[in-house]
PDB file of C-alpha atoms and ligand atoms in Angstrom:
ATOM      1  CA  MET A 265      -3.928  14.220  26.099  1.00  0.00           C
ATOM      2  CA  LYS A 266      -3.860  15.351  22.492  1.00  0.00           C
ATOM      3  CA  ALA A 267      -0.924  13.065  21.902  1.00  0.00           C
ATOM      4  CA  THR A 268      -2.842  10.110  23.316  1.00  0.00           C
ATOM      5  CA  VAL A 269      -5.777  10.724  20.984  1.00  0.00           C
ATOM      6  CA  GLY A 270      -3.378  11.025  18.067  1.00  0.00           C
ATOM      7  CA  LEU A 271      -1.657   7.807  18.998  1.00  0.00           C
ATOM      8  CA  LEU A 272      -4.980   6.029  19.334  1.00  0.00           C
ATOM      9  CA  ALA A 273      -6.039   7.213  15.900  1.00  0.00           C
ATOM     10  CA  LEU A 274      -2.724   6.105  14.460  1.00  0.00           C
ATOM     11  CA  ALA A 275      -3.041   2.697  16.136  1.00  0.00           C
ATOM     12  CA  THR A 276      -6.537   2.295  14.680  1.00  0.00           C
ATOM     13  CA  VAL A 277      -5.331   3.118  11.190  1.00  0.00           C
ATOM     14  CA  LEU A 278      -2.423   0.729  11.539  1.00  0.00           C
ATOM     15  CA  ALA A 279      -4.632  -2.055  12.877  1.00  0.00           C
ATOM     16  CA  THR A 280      -7.410  -1.751  10.323  1.00  0.00           C
ATOM     17  CA  GLY A 281      -5.416  -0.465   7.378  1.00  0.00           C
ATOM     18  CA  CYS A 282      -6.962   1.773   4.796  1.00  0.00           C
ATOM     19  CA  GLY A 283      -7.374  -0.719   1.971  1.00  0.00           C
ATOM     20  CA  PRO A 284     -10.711  -1.929   0.673  1.00  0.00           C
ATOM     21  CA  ALA A 285     -12.758  -3.992   3.093  1.00  0.00           C
ATOM     22  CA  ARG A 286     -12.706  -7.095   0.970  1.00  0.00           C
ATOM     23  CA  ARG A 287      -9.768  -8.343  -0.982  1.00  0.00           C
ATOM     24  CA  GLY A 288      -9.153 -11.424  -3.042  1.00  0.00           C
ATOM     25  CA  VAL A 289      -6.097 -12.634  -1.229  1.00  0.00           C
ATOM     26  CA  PRO A 290      -7.400 -14.848   1.551  1.00  0.00           C
ATOM     27  CA  PHE A 291      -7.582 -13.612   5.113  1.00  0.00           C
ATOM     28  CA  GLY A 292      -5.954 -15.480   7.927  1.00  0.00           C
ATOM     29  CA  PRO A 293      -2.351 -16.247   8.610  1.00  0.00           C
ATOM     30  CA  PRO A 294       0.112 -14.661   6.209  1.00  0.00           C
ATOM     31  CA  LEU A 295       0.835 -16.754   3.161  1.00  0.00           C
ATOM     32  CA  GLN A 296       3.874 -18.969   3.504  1.00  0.00           C
ATOM     33  CA  LEU A 297       5.333 -18.741   0.041  1.00  0.00           C
ATOM     34  CA  THR A 298       8.287 -20.629  -1.324  1.00  0.00           C
ATOM     35  CA  GLU A 299      10.905 -18.671  -3.237  1.00  0.00           C
ATOM     36  CA  ARG A 300       9.361 -19.713  -6.529  1.00  0.00           C
ATOM     37  CA  GLN A 301       5.902 -18.675  -5.386  1.00  0.00           C
ATOM     38  CA  GLN A 302       7.269 -15.313  -4.314  1.00  0.00           C
ATOM     39  CA  ARG A 303       8.716 -14.890  -7.785  1.00  0.00           C
ATOM     40  CA  GLY A 304       5.318 -15.848  -9.170  1.00  0.00           C
ATOM     41  CA  GLN A 305       3.686 -13.273  -6.949  1.00  0.00           C
ATOM     42  CA  VAL A 306       5.934 -10.518  -8.257  1.00  0.00           C
ATOM     43  CA  LEU A 307       5.247 -11.594 -11.853  1.00  0.00           C
ATOM     44  CA  PHE A 308       1.549 -11.837 -11.139  1.00  0.00           C
ATOM     45  CA  MET A 309       1.518  -8.284  -9.787  1.00  0.00           C
ATOM     46  CA  ARG A 310       3.323  -7.104 -12.907  1.00  0.00           C
ATOM     47  CA  GLU A 311       1.443  -9.036 -15.593  1.00  0.00           C
ATOM     48  CA  CYS A 312      -1.933 -10.105 -14.259  1.00  0.00           C
ATOM     49  CA  ASN A 313      -2.948  -7.931 -11.349  1.00  0.00           C
ATOM     50  CA  GLY A 314      -4.263  -5.164 -13.591  1.00  0.00           C
ATOM     51  CA  CYS A 315      -7.125  -7.375 -14.739  1.00  0.00           C
ATOM     52  CA  HIS A 316      -7.299  -9.821 -11.827  1.00  0.00           C
ATOM     53  CA  PRO A 317      -6.644  -7.471  -8.901  1.00  0.00           C
ATOM     54  CA  GLY A 318      -5.489  -9.458  -5.899  1.00  0.00           C
ATOM     55  CA  ALA A 319      -6.474 -12.531  -7.951  1.00  0.00           C
ATOM     56  CA  ALA A 320     -10.067 -11.559  -7.234  1.00  0.00           C
ATOM     57  CA  GLY A 321     -12.502 -10.441  -9.895  1.00  0.00           C
ATOM     58  CA  GLY A 322     -11.772  -7.251 -11.797  1.00  0.00           C
ATOM     59  CA  LEU A 323     -11.892  -6.927 -15.549  1.00  0.00           C
ATOM     60  CA  GLY A 324     -11.119 -10.650 -15.563  1.00  0.00           C
ATOM     61  CA  PRO A 325     -12.781 -13.183 -13.249  1.00  0.00           C
ATOM     62  CA  GLY A 326     -11.467 -14.069  -9.809  1.00  0.00           C
ATOM     63  CA  ILE A 327      -8.801 -16.731 -10.027  1.00  0.00           C
ATOM     64  CA  ALA A 328      -7.786 -17.271  -6.413  1.00  0.00           C
ATOM     65  CA  ASN A 329     -10.964 -19.123  -5.583  1.00  0.00           C
ATOM     66  CA  LYS A 330     -11.199 -21.907  -8.071  1.00  0.00           C
ATOM     67  CA  PRO A 331      -9.353 -25.179  -8.270  1.00  0.00           C
ATOM     68  CA  LEU A 332      -8.228 -24.790 -11.866  1.00  0.00           C
ATOM     69  CA  PRO A 333      -5.632 -27.435 -12.659  1.00  0.00           C
ATOM     70  CA  GLY A 334      -2.187 -26.076 -13.485  1.00  0.00           C
ATOM     71  CA  PHE A 335      -2.259 -27.160 -17.110  1.00  0.00           C
ATOM     72  CA  ALA A 336      -5.520 -25.270 -17.664  1.00  0.00           C
ATOM     73  CA  MET A 337      -4.028 -22.099 -16.226  1.00  0.00           C
ATOM     74  CA  ARG A 338      -0.892 -22.542 -18.337  1.00  0.00           C
ATOM     75  CA  THR A 339      -3.016 -22.872 -21.473  1.00  0.00           C
ATOM     76  CA  GLN A 340      -5.056 -19.860 -20.443  1.00  0.00           C
ATOM     77  CA  ILE A 341      -1.923 -17.765 -20.019  1.00  0.00           C
ATOM     78  CA  ARG A 342      -0.253 -18.925 -23.255  1.00  0.00           C
ATOM     79  CA  LYS A 343      -3.297 -18.863 -25.535  1.00  0.00           C
ATOM     80  CA  GLY A 344      -5.478 -16.249 -23.895  1.00  0.00           C
ATOM     81  CA  VAL A 345      -9.224 -16.769 -23.706  1.00  0.00           C
ATOM     82  CA  GLY A 346     -11.948 -14.332 -24.662  1.00  0.00           C
ATOM     83  CA  ALA A 347     -10.863 -10.869 -23.613  1.00  0.00           C
ATOM     84  CA  MET A 348      -7.710 -12.106 -21.924  1.00  0.00           C
ATOM     85  CA  PRO A 349      -4.578 -11.578 -24.007  1.00  0.00           C
ATOM     86  CA  ALA A 350      -2.149 -14.408 -24.729  1.00  0.00           C
ATOM     87  CA  PHE A 351       1.284 -14.209 -23.103  1.00  0.00           C
ATOM     88  CA  THR A 352       3.998 -15.289 -25.533  1.00  0.00           C
ATOM     89  CA  GLU A 353       7.353 -16.753 -24.562  1.00  0.00           C
ATOM     90  CA  GLN A 354       8.912 -13.354 -25.190  1.00  0.00           C
ATOM     91  CA  MET A 355       6.673 -11.926 -22.485  1.00  0.00           C
ATOM     92  CA  LEU A 356       6.885 -14.752 -19.948  1.00  0.00           C
ATOM     93  CA  SER A 357       9.255 -17.719 -20.024  1.00  0.00           C
ATOM     94  CA  ASP A 358       7.942 -21.214 -19.213  1.00  0.00           C
ATOM     95  CA  GLU A 359       9.681 -20.960 -15.908  1.00  0.00           C
ATOM     96  CA  GLU A 360       7.908 -17.675 -15.161  1.00  0.00           C
ATOM     97  CA  VAL A 361       4.513 -19.103 -16.104  1.00  0.00           C
ATOM     98  CA  ASP A 362       5.192 -22.037 -13.788  1.00  0.00           C
ATOM     99  CA  ALA A 363       6.054 -19.662 -10.965  1.00  0.00           C
ATOM    100  CA  ILE A 364       2.793 -17.751 -11.464  1.00  0.00           C
ATOM    101  CA  VAL A 365       0.762 -20.979 -11.511  1.00  0.00           C
ATOM    102  CA  ASP A 366       2.574 -22.123  -8.388  1.00  0.00           C
ATOM    103  CA  TYR A 367       1.692 -18.838  -6.692  1.00  0.00           C
ATOM    104  CA  LEU A 368      -1.970 -19.089  -7.693  1.00  0.00           C
ATOM    105  CA  ASN A 369      -2.075 -22.642  -6.368  1.00  0.00           C
ATOM    106  CA  ALA A 370      -0.753 -21.379  -3.047  1.00  0.00           C
ATOM    107  CA  LEU A 371      -3.626 -18.877  -2.942  1.00  0.00           C
ATOM    108  CA  GLN A 372      -6.115 -21.633  -3.660  1.00  0.00           C
ATOM    109  CA  GLU A 373      -4.753 -23.887  -0.942  1.00  0.00           C
ATOM    110  CA  THR A 374      -5.147 -21.148   1.650  1.00  0.00           C
ATOM    111  CA  PRO A 375      -8.606 -21.141   3.224  1.00  0.00           C
ATOM    112  CA  GLY A 376     -10.496 -18.016   2.252  1.00  0.00           C
ATOM    113  CA  PRO A 377     -13.098 -16.043   4.175  1.00  0.00           C
ATOM    114  CA  LEU A 378     -16.072 -17.997   2.831  1.00  0.00           C
TER     115      LEU A 378
HETATM  116  C1  HEC U  15      -6.097  -7.529 -20.215  1.00  0.00           C
HETATM  117  C2  HEC U  15      -6.673  -8.152 -19.046  1.00  0.00           C
HETATM  118  C3  HEC U  15      -6.102  -9.462 -18.535  1.00  0.00           C
HETATM  119  C4  HEC U  15      -4.799  -9.748 -18.195  1.00  0.00           C
HETATM  120  C5  HEC U  15      -3.572  -8.847 -18.312  1.00  0.00           C
HETATM  121  C6  HEC U  15      -4.809 -11.092 -17.679  1.00  0.00           C
HETATM  122  N1  HEC U  15      -6.084 -11.604 -17.712  1.00  0.00           N
HETATM  123 FE1  HEC U  15      -6.646 -13.487 -17.107  1.00  0.00          FE
HETATM  124  N2  HEC U  15      -8.525 -13.124 -17.781  1.00  0.00           N
HETATM  125  C7  HEC U  15      -8.974 -11.934 -18.309  1.00  0.00           C
HETATM  126  C8  HEC U  15     -10.356 -12.110 -18.771  1.00  0.00           C
HETATM  127  C9  HEC U  15     -11.214 -11.022 -19.390  1.00  0.00           C
HETATM  128  C10 HEC U  15     -10.694 -13.455 -18.501  1.00  0.00           C
HETATM  129  C11 HEC U  15     -12.014 -14.158 -18.830  1.00  0.00           C
HETATM  130  C12 HEC U  15     -11.864 -14.727 -20.212  1.00  0.00           C
HETATM  131  C13 HEC U  15     -13.105 -15.388 -20.699  1.00  0.00           C
HETATM  132  O1  HEC U  15     -13.479 -16.445 -20.133  1.00  0.00           O
HETATM  133  O2  HEC U  15     -13.673 -14.856 -21.648  1.00  0.00           O
HETATM  134  C14 HEC U  15      -9.526 -14.064 -17.858  1.00  0.00           C
HETATM  135  C15 HEC U  15      -9.475 -15.381 -17.413  1.00  0.00           C
HETATM  136  C16 HEC U  15      -8.420 -15.934 -16.734  1.00  0.00           C
HETATM  137  C17 HEC U  15      -8.392 -17.268 -16.158  1.00  0.00           C
HETATM  138  C18 HEC U  15      -9.528 -18.278 -16.227  1.00  0.00           C
HETATM  139  C19 HEC U  15     -10.511 -17.996 -15.149  1.00  0.00           C
HETATM  140  C20 HEC U  15     -11.741 -18.835 -15.282  1.00  0.00           C
HETATM  141  O3  HEC U  15     -12.703 -18.526 -14.598  1.00  0.00           O
HETATM  142  O4  HEC U  15     -11.751 -19.777 -16.082  1.00  0.00           O
HETATM  143  C21 HEC U  15      -7.178 -17.453 -15.589  1.00  0.00           C
HETATM  144  C22 HEC U  15      -6.663 -18.677 -14.843  1.00  0.00           C
HETATM  145  C23 HEC U  15      -6.430 -16.227 -15.805  1.00  0.00           C
HETATM  146  N3  HEC U  15      -7.217 -15.330 -16.493  1.00  0.00           N
HETATM  147  C24 HEC U  15      -5.155 -16.016 -15.354  1.00  0.00           C
HETATM  148  C25 HEC U  15      -4.378 -14.914 -15.715  1.00  0.00           C
HETATM  149  C26 HEC U  15      -2.967 -14.804 -15.417  1.00  0.00           C
HETATM  150  C27 HEC U  15      -2.156 -15.823 -14.623  1.00  0.00           C
HETATM  151  C28 HEC U  15      -2.544 -13.622 -15.953  1.00  0.00           C
HETATM  152  C29 HEC U  15      -1.134 -13.059 -15.963  1.00  0.00           C
HETATM  153  C30 HEC U  15      -0.122 -13.864 -16.618  1.00  0.00           C
HETATM  154  C31 HEC U  15      -3.704 -12.981 -16.561  1.00  0.00           C
HETATM  155  N4  HEC U  15      -4.782 -13.802 -16.395  1.00  0.00           N
HETATM  156  C32 HEC U  15      -3.683 -11.753 -17.199  1.00  0.00           C
HETATM  157  C33 HEC U  15      -8.265 -10.758 -18.421  1.00  0.00           C
HETATM  158  C34 HEC U  15      -6.900 -10.629 -18.220  1.00  0.00           C
END
């Protein structure tokens, strides 16, 4: 009996997770990312997630929910805007910036909860 209750509790935790109730990455089917987008995701987690957690709003604004054209995001990353620092070519290569933009576009194309 005790074991059943324990298992039930474990199943509940596994099913609902223990993360925050609302996250920026869209709900729904898991993201189907290309290899480049996956690379972008890793880079995003390393370079951007601190201020744009889950691409939702944090210190910086949410960026998964707006249809910013790629060139605007590239400029934003290279030049920085307001409180956001610029990322130089020593920090991120062009190819890496492209991968991040590609990843963010994938987030935008995925229907969100709203
Ligand atoms: C030190 C914190 C910080 C880091 C790191 C950071 N950002 Fe930002 N980001 C901001 C802030 C703050 C703004 C809002 C700037 C403003 O408009 O004054 C912003 C704005 C943006 C915008 C524009 C959003 C809009 O509403 O126009 C994009 C796109 C963006 N960031 C992408 C990125 C990407 C991609 C990375 C990683 C390469 C990154 N940011 C790293 C703080 C950060």
